[in-house]
Short mmCIF file of C-alpha atoms and ligand atoms in Angstrom, two decimals:
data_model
loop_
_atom_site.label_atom_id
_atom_site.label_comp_id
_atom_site.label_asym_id
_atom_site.label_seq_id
_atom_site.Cartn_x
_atom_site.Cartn_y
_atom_site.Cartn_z
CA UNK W 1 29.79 -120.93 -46.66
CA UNK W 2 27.17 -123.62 -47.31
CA UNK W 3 27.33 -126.90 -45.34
CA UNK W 4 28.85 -129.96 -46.04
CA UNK W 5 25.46 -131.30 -45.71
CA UNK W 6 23.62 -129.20 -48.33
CA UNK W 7 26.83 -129.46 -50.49
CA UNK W 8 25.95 -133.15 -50.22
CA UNK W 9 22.02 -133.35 -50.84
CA UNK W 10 22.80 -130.84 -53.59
CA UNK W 11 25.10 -133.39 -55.16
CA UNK W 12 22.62 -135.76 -54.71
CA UNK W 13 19.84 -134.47 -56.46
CA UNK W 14 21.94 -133.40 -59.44
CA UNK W 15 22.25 -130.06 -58.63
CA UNK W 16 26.10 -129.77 -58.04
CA UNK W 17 26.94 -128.17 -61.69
CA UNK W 18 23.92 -125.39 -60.40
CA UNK W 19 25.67 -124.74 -56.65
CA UNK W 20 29.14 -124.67 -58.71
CA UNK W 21 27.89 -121.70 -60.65
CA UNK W 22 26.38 -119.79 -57.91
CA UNK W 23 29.12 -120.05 -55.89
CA UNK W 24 31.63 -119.07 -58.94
CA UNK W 25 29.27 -115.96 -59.12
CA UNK W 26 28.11 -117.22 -62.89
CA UNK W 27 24.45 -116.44 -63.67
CA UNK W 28 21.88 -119.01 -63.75
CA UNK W 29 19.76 -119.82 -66.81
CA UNK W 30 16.02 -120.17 -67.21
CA UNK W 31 16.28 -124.36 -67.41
CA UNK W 32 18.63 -123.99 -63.91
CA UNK W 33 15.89 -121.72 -62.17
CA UNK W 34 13.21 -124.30 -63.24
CA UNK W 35 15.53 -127.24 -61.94
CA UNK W 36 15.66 -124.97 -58.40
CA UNK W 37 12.02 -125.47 -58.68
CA UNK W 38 12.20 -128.79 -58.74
CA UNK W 39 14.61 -129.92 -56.25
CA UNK W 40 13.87 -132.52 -53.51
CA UNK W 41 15.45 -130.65 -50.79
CA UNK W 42 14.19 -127.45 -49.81
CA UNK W 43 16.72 -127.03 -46.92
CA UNK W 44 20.20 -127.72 -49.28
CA UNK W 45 18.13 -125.21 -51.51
CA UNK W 46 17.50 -122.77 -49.05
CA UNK W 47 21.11 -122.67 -47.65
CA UNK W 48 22.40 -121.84 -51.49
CA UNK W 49 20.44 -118.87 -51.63
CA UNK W 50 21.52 -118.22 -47.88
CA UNK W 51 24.92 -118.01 -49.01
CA UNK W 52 23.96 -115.32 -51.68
CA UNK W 53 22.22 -113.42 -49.42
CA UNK W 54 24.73 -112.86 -46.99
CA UNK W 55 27.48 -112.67 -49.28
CA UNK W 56 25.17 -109.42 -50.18
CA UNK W 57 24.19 -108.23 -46.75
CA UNK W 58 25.81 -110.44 -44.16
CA UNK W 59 23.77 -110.77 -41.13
CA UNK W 60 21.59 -107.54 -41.66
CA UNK W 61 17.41 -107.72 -42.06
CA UNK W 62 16.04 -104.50 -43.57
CA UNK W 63 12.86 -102.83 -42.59
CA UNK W 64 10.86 -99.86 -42.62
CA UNK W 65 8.36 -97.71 -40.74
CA UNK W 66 5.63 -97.17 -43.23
CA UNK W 67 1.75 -96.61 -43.75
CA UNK W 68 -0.79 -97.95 -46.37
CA UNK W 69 -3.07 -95.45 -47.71
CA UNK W 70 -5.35 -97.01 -50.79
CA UNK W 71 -7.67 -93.78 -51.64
CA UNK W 72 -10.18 -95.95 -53.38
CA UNK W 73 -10.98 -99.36 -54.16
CA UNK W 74 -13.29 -98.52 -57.08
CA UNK W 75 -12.22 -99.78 -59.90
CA UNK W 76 -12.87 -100.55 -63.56
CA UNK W 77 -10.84 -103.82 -63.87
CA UNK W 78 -12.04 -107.09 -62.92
CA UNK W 79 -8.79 -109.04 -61.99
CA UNK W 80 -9.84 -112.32 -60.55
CA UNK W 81 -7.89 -112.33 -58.11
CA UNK W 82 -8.52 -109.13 -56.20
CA UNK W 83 -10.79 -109.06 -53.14
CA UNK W 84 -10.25 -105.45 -52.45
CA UNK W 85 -11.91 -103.94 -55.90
CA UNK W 86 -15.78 -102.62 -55.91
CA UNK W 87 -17.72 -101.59 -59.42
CA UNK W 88 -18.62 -98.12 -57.28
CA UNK W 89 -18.61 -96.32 -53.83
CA UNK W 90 -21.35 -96.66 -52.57
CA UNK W 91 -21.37 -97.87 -48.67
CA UNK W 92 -23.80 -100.92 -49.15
CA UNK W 93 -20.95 -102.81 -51.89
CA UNK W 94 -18.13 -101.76 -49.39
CA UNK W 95 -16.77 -99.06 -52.10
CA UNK W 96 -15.36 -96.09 -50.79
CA UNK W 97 -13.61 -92.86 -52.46
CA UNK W 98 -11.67 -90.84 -49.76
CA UNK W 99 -12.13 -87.05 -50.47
CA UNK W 100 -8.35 -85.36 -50.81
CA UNK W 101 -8.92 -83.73 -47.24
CA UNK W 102 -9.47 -86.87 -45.64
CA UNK W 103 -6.88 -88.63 -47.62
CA UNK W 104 -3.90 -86.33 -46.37
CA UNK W 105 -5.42 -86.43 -43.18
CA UNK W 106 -5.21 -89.93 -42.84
CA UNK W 107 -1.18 -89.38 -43.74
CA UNK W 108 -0.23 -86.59 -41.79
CA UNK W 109 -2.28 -87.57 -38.68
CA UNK W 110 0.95 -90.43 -38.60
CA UNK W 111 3.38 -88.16 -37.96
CA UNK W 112 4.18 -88.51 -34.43
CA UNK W 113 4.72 -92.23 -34.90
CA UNK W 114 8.23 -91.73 -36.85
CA UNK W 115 7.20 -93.04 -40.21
CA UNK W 116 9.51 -92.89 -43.07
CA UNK W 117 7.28 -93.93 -46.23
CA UNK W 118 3.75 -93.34 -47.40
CA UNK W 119 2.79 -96.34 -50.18
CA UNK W 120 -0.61 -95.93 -51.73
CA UNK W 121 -2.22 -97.47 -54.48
CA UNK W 122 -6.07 -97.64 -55.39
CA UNK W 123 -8.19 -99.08 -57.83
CA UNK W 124 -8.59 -98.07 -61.46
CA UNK W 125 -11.55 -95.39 -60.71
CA UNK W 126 -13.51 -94.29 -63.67
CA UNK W 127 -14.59 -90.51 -62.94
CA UNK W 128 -11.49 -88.95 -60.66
CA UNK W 129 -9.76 -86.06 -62.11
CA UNK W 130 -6.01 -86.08 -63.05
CA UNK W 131 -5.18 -83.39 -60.14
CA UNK W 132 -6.70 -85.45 -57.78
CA UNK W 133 -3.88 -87.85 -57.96
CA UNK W 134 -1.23 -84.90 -58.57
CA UNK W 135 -2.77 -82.92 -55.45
CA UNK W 136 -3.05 -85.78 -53.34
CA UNK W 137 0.87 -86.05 -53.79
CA UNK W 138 1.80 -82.70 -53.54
CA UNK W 139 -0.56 -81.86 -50.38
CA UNK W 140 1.13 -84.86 -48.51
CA UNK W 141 4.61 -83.53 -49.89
CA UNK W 142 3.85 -80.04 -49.01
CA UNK W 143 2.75 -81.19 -45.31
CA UNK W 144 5.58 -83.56 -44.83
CA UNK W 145 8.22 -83.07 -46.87
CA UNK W 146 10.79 -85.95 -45.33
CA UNK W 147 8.20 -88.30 -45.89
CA UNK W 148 9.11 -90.78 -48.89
CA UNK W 149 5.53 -90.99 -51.53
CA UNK W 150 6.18 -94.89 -52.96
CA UNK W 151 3.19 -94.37 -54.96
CA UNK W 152 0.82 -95.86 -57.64
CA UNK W 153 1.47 -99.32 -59.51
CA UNK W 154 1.96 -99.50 -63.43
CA UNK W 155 -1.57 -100.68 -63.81
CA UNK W 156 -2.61 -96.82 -62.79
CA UNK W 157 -0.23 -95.45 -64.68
CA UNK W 158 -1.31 -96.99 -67.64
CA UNK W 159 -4.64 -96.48 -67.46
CA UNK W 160 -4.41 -92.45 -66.44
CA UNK W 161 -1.87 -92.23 -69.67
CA UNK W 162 -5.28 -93.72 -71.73
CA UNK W 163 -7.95 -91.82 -69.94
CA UNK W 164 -6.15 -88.50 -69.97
CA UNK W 165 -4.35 -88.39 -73.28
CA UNK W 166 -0.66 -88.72 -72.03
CA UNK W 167 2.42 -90.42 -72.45
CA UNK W 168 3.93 -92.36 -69.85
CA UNK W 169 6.94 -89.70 -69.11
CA UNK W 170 4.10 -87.09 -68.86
CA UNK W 171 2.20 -89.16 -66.22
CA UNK W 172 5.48 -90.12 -64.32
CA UNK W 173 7.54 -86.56 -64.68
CA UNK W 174 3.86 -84.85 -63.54
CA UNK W 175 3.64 -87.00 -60.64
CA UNK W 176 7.30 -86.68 -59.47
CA UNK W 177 7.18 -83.38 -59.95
CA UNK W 178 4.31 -83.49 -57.74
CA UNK W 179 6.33 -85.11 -54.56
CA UNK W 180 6.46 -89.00 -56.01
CA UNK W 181 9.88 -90.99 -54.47
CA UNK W 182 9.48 -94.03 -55.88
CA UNK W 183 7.08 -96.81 -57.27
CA UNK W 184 5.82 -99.63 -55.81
CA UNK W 185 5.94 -103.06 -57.86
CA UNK W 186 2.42 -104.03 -57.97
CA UNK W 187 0.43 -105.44 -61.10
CA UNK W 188 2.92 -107.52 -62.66
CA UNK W 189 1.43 -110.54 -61.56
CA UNK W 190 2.46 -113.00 -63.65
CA UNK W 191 3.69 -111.55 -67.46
CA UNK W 192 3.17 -114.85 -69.37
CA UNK W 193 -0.19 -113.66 -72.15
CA UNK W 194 -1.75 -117.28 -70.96
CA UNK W 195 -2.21 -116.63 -67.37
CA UNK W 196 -2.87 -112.51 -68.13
CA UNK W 197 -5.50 -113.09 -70.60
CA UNK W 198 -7.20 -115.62 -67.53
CA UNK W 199 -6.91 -114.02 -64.70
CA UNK W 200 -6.23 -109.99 -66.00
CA UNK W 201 -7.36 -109.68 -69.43
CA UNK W 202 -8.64 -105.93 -69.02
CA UNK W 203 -5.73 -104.20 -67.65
CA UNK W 204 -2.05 -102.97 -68.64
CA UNK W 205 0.08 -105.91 -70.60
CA UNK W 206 2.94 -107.01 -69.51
CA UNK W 207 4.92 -105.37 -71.79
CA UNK W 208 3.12 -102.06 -70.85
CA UNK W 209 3.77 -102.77 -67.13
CA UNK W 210 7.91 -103.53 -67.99
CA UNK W 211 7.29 -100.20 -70.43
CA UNK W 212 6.12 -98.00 -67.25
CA UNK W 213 8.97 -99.54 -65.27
CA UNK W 214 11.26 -98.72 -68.10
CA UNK W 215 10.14 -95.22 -68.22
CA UNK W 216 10.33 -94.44 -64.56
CA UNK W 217 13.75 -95.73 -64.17
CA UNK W 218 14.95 -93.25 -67.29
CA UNK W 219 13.54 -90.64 -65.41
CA UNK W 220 15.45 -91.66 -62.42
CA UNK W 221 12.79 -93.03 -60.55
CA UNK W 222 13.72 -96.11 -58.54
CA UNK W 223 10.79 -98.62 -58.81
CA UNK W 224 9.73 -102.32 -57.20
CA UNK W 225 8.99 -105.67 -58.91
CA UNK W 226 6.65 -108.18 -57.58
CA UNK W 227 5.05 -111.97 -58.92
CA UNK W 228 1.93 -113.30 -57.90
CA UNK W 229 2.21 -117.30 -57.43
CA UNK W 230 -0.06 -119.48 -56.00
CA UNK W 231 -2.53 -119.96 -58.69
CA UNK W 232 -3.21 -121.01 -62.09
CA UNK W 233 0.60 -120.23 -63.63
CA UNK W 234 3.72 -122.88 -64.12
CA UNK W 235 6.92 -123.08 -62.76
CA UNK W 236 8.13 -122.16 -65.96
CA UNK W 237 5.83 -119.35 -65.61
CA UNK W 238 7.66 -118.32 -62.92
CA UNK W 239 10.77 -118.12 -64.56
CA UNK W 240 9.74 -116.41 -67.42
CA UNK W 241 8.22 -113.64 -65.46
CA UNK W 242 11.68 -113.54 -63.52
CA UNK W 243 13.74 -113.63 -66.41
CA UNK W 244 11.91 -110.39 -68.52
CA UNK W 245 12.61 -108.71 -64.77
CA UNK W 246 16.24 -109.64 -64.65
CA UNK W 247 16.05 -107.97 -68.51
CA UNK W 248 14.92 -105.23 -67.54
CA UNK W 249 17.23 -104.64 -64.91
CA UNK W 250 20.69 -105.07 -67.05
CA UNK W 251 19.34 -102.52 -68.89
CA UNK W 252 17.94 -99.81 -66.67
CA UNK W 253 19.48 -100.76 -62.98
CA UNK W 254 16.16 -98.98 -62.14
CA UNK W 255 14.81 -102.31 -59.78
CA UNK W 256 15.73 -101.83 -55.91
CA UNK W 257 13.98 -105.32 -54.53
CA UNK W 258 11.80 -108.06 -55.73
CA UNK W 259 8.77 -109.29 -53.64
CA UNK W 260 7.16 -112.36 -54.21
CA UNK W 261 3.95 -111.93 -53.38
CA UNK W 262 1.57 -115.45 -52.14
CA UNK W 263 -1.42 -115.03 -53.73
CA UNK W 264 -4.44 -115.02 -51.11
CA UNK W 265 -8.37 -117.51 -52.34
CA UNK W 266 -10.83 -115.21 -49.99
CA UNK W 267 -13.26 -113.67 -51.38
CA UNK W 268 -12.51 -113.31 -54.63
CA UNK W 269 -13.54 -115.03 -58.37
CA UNK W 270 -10.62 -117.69 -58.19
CA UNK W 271 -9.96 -118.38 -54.80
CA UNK W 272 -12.45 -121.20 -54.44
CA UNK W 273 -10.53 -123.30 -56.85
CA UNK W 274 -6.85 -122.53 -55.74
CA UNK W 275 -6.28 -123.00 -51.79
CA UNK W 276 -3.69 -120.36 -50.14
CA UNK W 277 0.02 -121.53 -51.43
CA UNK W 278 1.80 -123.19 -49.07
CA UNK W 279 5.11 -122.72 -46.61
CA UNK W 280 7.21 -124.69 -48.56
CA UNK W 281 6.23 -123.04 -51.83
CA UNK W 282 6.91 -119.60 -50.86
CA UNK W 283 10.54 -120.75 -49.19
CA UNK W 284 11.40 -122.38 -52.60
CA UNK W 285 10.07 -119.33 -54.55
CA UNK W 286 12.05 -116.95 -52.33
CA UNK W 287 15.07 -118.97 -52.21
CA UNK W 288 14.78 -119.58 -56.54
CA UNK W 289 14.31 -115.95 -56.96
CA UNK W 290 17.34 -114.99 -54.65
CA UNK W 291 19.75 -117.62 -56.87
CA UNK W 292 18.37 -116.50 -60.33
CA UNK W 293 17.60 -112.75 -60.07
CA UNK W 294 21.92 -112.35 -59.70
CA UNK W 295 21.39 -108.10 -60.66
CA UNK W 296 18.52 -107.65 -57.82
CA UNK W 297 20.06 -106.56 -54.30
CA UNK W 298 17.01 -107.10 -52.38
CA UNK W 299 14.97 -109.86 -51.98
CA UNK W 300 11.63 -108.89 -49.68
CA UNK W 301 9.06 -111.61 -47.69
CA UNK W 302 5.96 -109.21 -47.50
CA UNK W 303 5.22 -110.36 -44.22
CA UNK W 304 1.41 -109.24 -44.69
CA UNK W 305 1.29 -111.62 -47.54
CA UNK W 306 3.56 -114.10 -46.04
CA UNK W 307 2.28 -114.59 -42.27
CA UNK W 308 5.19 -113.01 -40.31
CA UNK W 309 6.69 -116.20 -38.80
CA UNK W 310 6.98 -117.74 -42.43
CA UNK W 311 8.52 -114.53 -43.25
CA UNK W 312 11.23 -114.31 -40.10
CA UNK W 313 11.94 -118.27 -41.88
CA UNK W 314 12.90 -116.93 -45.64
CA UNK W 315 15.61 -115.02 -43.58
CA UNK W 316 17.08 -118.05 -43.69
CA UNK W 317 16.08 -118.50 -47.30
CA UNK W 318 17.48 -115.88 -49.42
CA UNK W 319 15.25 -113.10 -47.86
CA UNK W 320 16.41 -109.44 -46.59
CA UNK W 321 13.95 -107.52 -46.18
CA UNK W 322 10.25 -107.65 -44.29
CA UNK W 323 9.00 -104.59 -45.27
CA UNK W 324 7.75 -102.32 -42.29
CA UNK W 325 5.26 -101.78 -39.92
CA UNK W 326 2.42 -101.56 -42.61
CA UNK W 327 -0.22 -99.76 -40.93
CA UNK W 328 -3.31 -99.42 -42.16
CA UNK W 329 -2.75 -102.60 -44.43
CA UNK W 330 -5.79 -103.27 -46.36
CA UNK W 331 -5.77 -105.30 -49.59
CA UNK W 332 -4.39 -108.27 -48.41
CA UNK W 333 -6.66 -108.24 -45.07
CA UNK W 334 -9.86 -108.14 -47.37
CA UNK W 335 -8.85 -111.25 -49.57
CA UNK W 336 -8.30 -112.81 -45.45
CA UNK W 337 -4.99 -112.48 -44.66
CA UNK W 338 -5.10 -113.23 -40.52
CA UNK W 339 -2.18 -111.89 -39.65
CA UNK W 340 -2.27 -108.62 -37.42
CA UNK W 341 -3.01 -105.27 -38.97
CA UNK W 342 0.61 -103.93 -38.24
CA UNK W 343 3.97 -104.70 -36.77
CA UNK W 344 4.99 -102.59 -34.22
CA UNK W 345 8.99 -101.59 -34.22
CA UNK W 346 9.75 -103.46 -31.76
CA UNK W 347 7.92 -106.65 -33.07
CA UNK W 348 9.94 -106.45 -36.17
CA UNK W 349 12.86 -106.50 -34.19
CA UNK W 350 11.77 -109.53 -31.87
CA UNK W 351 11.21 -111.12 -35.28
CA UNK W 352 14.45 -110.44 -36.78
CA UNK W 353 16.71 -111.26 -33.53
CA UNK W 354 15.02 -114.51 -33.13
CA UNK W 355 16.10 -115.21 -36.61
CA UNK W 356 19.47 -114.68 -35.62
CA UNK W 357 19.78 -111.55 -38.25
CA UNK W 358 20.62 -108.28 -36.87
CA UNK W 359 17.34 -105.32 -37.78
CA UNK W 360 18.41 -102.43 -39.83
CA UNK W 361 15.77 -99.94 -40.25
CA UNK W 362 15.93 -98.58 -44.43
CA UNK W 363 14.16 -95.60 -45.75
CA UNK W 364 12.40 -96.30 -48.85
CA UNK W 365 15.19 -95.98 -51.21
CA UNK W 366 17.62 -99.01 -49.19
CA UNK W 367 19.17 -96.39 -47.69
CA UNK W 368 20.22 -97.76 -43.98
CA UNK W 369 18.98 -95.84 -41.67
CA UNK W 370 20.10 -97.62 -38.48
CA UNK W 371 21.90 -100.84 -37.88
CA UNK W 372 20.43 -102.03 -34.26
CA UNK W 373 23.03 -104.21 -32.89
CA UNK W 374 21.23 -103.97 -29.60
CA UNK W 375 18.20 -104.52 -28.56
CA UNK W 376 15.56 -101.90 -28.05
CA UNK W 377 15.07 -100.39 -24.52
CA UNK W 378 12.33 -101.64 -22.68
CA UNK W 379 9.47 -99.82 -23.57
CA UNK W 380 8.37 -97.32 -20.88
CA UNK W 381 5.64 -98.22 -18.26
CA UNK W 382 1.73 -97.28 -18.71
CA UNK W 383 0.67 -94.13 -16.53
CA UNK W 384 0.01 -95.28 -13.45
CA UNK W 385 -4.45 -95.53 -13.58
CA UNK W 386 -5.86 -92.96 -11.73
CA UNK W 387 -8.18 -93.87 -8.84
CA UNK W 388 -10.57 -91.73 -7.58
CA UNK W 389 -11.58 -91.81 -4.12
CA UNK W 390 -14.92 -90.58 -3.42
CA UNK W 391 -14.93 -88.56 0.13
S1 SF4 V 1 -5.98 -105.85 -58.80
FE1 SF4 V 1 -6.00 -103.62 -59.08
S2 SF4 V 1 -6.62 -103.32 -61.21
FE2 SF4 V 1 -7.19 -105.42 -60.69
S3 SF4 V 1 -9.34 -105.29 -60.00
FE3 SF4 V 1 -8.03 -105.13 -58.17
S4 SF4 V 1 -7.79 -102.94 -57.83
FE4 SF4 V 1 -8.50 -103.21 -59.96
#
């Protein structure tokens, strides 16, 4: 139910024939998602998509437990936008190149803290062997077998297709085969060839990215989609990059969730020119995306990208999902995200309740893990210190 209040502003601003349609369940075309854009108020907006989103998963807000590991942040590419690249590894430029033992390591040594998901993705480096990539998956799957691999974006998979003479099935079924659950959705930034050829020109296409994503979800791997606003692309932009997603996803049902993701100025070739994009911008964008991507059941604020109390707000604004407890985040934290380095359980939770949602922990395939209708226990004590008393 939407209130008589947004049903009124909607009215207003022309938008009744849109809010008709969602709420007959009709889809939305590209001219009505650039309209969304447009509209005056953000709130009437936001409590459309609301409605969507919990006619799809009432009062529920997903999350999981999950660690970053990026192996490498040497890369050939020179998006300009990244902040986390380096042309090689060595220490004085920052580049680094974790050896395999130290990359499981880094993994397995998480075990005791009840994590669910591994996602890694690295730079586009120039000299590493195929088996590095298939051994780092199948080490961490041999070690820890329960633990879900969400692993490597299209961009890699492109490029290890060119540099070791194979097609994209080989590179995917090789990879599963080797312990891979699913794919994250980085790299799509935004499809349209105008913004790609300014701000990407050196890496996968967007049609090779949507190929890869194609691909994976024939071989029944489930994948995720993201969009990278904030800087030089259009609204229209925008909903050309959501409508070649929605495409897709008639025609494979391979998507799971789509994550906006705010793009982030530090330190990096284009930041200087675009400032960070702002609250209202990534409610609308959340809020437009829930509306017009009608085959997509999730809709994620990464709250590392996000700041987490902007995120706990797109609850209220189409938004399901948070992601997790992201440890060891660190792409966004090197283009100067400030927001803490992880979530602890319990912090997601705080977050969630105080949004009035309910959490429910997911595994990395939106499989619910655990509705938590009440709230945590308190969290046991420190050790009391020990004092020594000298005789
Ligand atoms: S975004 Fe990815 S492909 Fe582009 S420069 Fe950064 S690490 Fe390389």
């Amino acid at each position: 139910m939407i209130s008589t209040l947004a049903h009124r502003a909607l009215e207003r601003d022309g938008l009744g024939p849109i809010r008709d349609k969602v709420l007959a369940g009709d889809r939305l075309t590209d001219a009505d998602a650039l309209q969304l854009f447009e509209a005056p108020d953000l709130a009437a907006l936001g409590a459309l998509a609301n409605h969507v989103r919990e006619a799809r998963h009432g009062n529920l807000a997903f999350y999981n437990r999950n660690v970053h590991l990026n192996p490498t942040n040497v890369c050939v590419a020179t998006c300009k936008f990244c902040s986390f690249a380096r042309k090689d590894d060595q220490q004085a430029s920052d580049g680094y190149t974790m050896s395999l033992d130290e990359a499981v390591e880094k993994v397995v040594s998480k075990r005791p803290l009840g994590i669910t998901e591994v996602h890694i993705v690295a730079g586009l480096h120039p000299t590493l062997p195929w088996d590095y990539y298939t051994g780092l998956l199948s080490r961490i799957h041999q070690a820890w077998p329960e633990l879900a691999i969400k692993a490597f974006t299209a961009i890699e998979y492109h490029y290890w297709a060119g540099k070791f003479g194979m097609t994209y099935t080989e590179v995917l079924s090789e990879l599963r085969d080797a312990g891979l659950t699913t794919i994250p959705g980085g790299g799509a930034e935004i499809f349209a060839p105008r913004v790609r050829r300014k701000i990407c020109d050196d890496k996968a296409t967007a049609d090779q990215w949507i190929e890869i994503h194609r691909t994976a979800h024939r071989l029944g791997i489930r994948s995720n989609a993201t969009m990278l606003y904030g800087h030089i692309e259009r609204l229209d932009e925008r909903v050309d990059h959501m409508r070649r997603l929605r495409d897709l996803q008639d025609e494979t049902h391979g998507f799971q969730v789509f994550i906006p993701l705010a793009f982030h100025p530090e330190h990096n070739m284009i930041g200087k020119a675009f400032p960070k994009p702002t609250g209202h911008d990534a409610l609308r964008t959340a809020a437009v995306a829930r509306l017009y991507l009608d085959n997509f059941d999730h809709m994620k604020a990464y709250w590392v990208s996000m700041g987490e109390r902007l995120a706990q707000v797109a609850l209220a604004f189409g938004v399901d999902d948070l992601d997790g407890t992201v440890l060891e985040e660190r792409i966004y934290h090197m283009a100067g995200s400030t927001v803490p380095q992880a979530l602890s359980e319990r912090s997601l939770h705080d977050l969630i309740r105080a949004a009035g949602r309910v959490p429910a922990e997911r595994n990395s395939l939106y499989d619910v893990l655990q509705v938590h209708e009440q709230p945590l226990p308190p969290a046991a004590p420190p050790p009391p210190r020990l004092t020594v008393v000298s005789a």
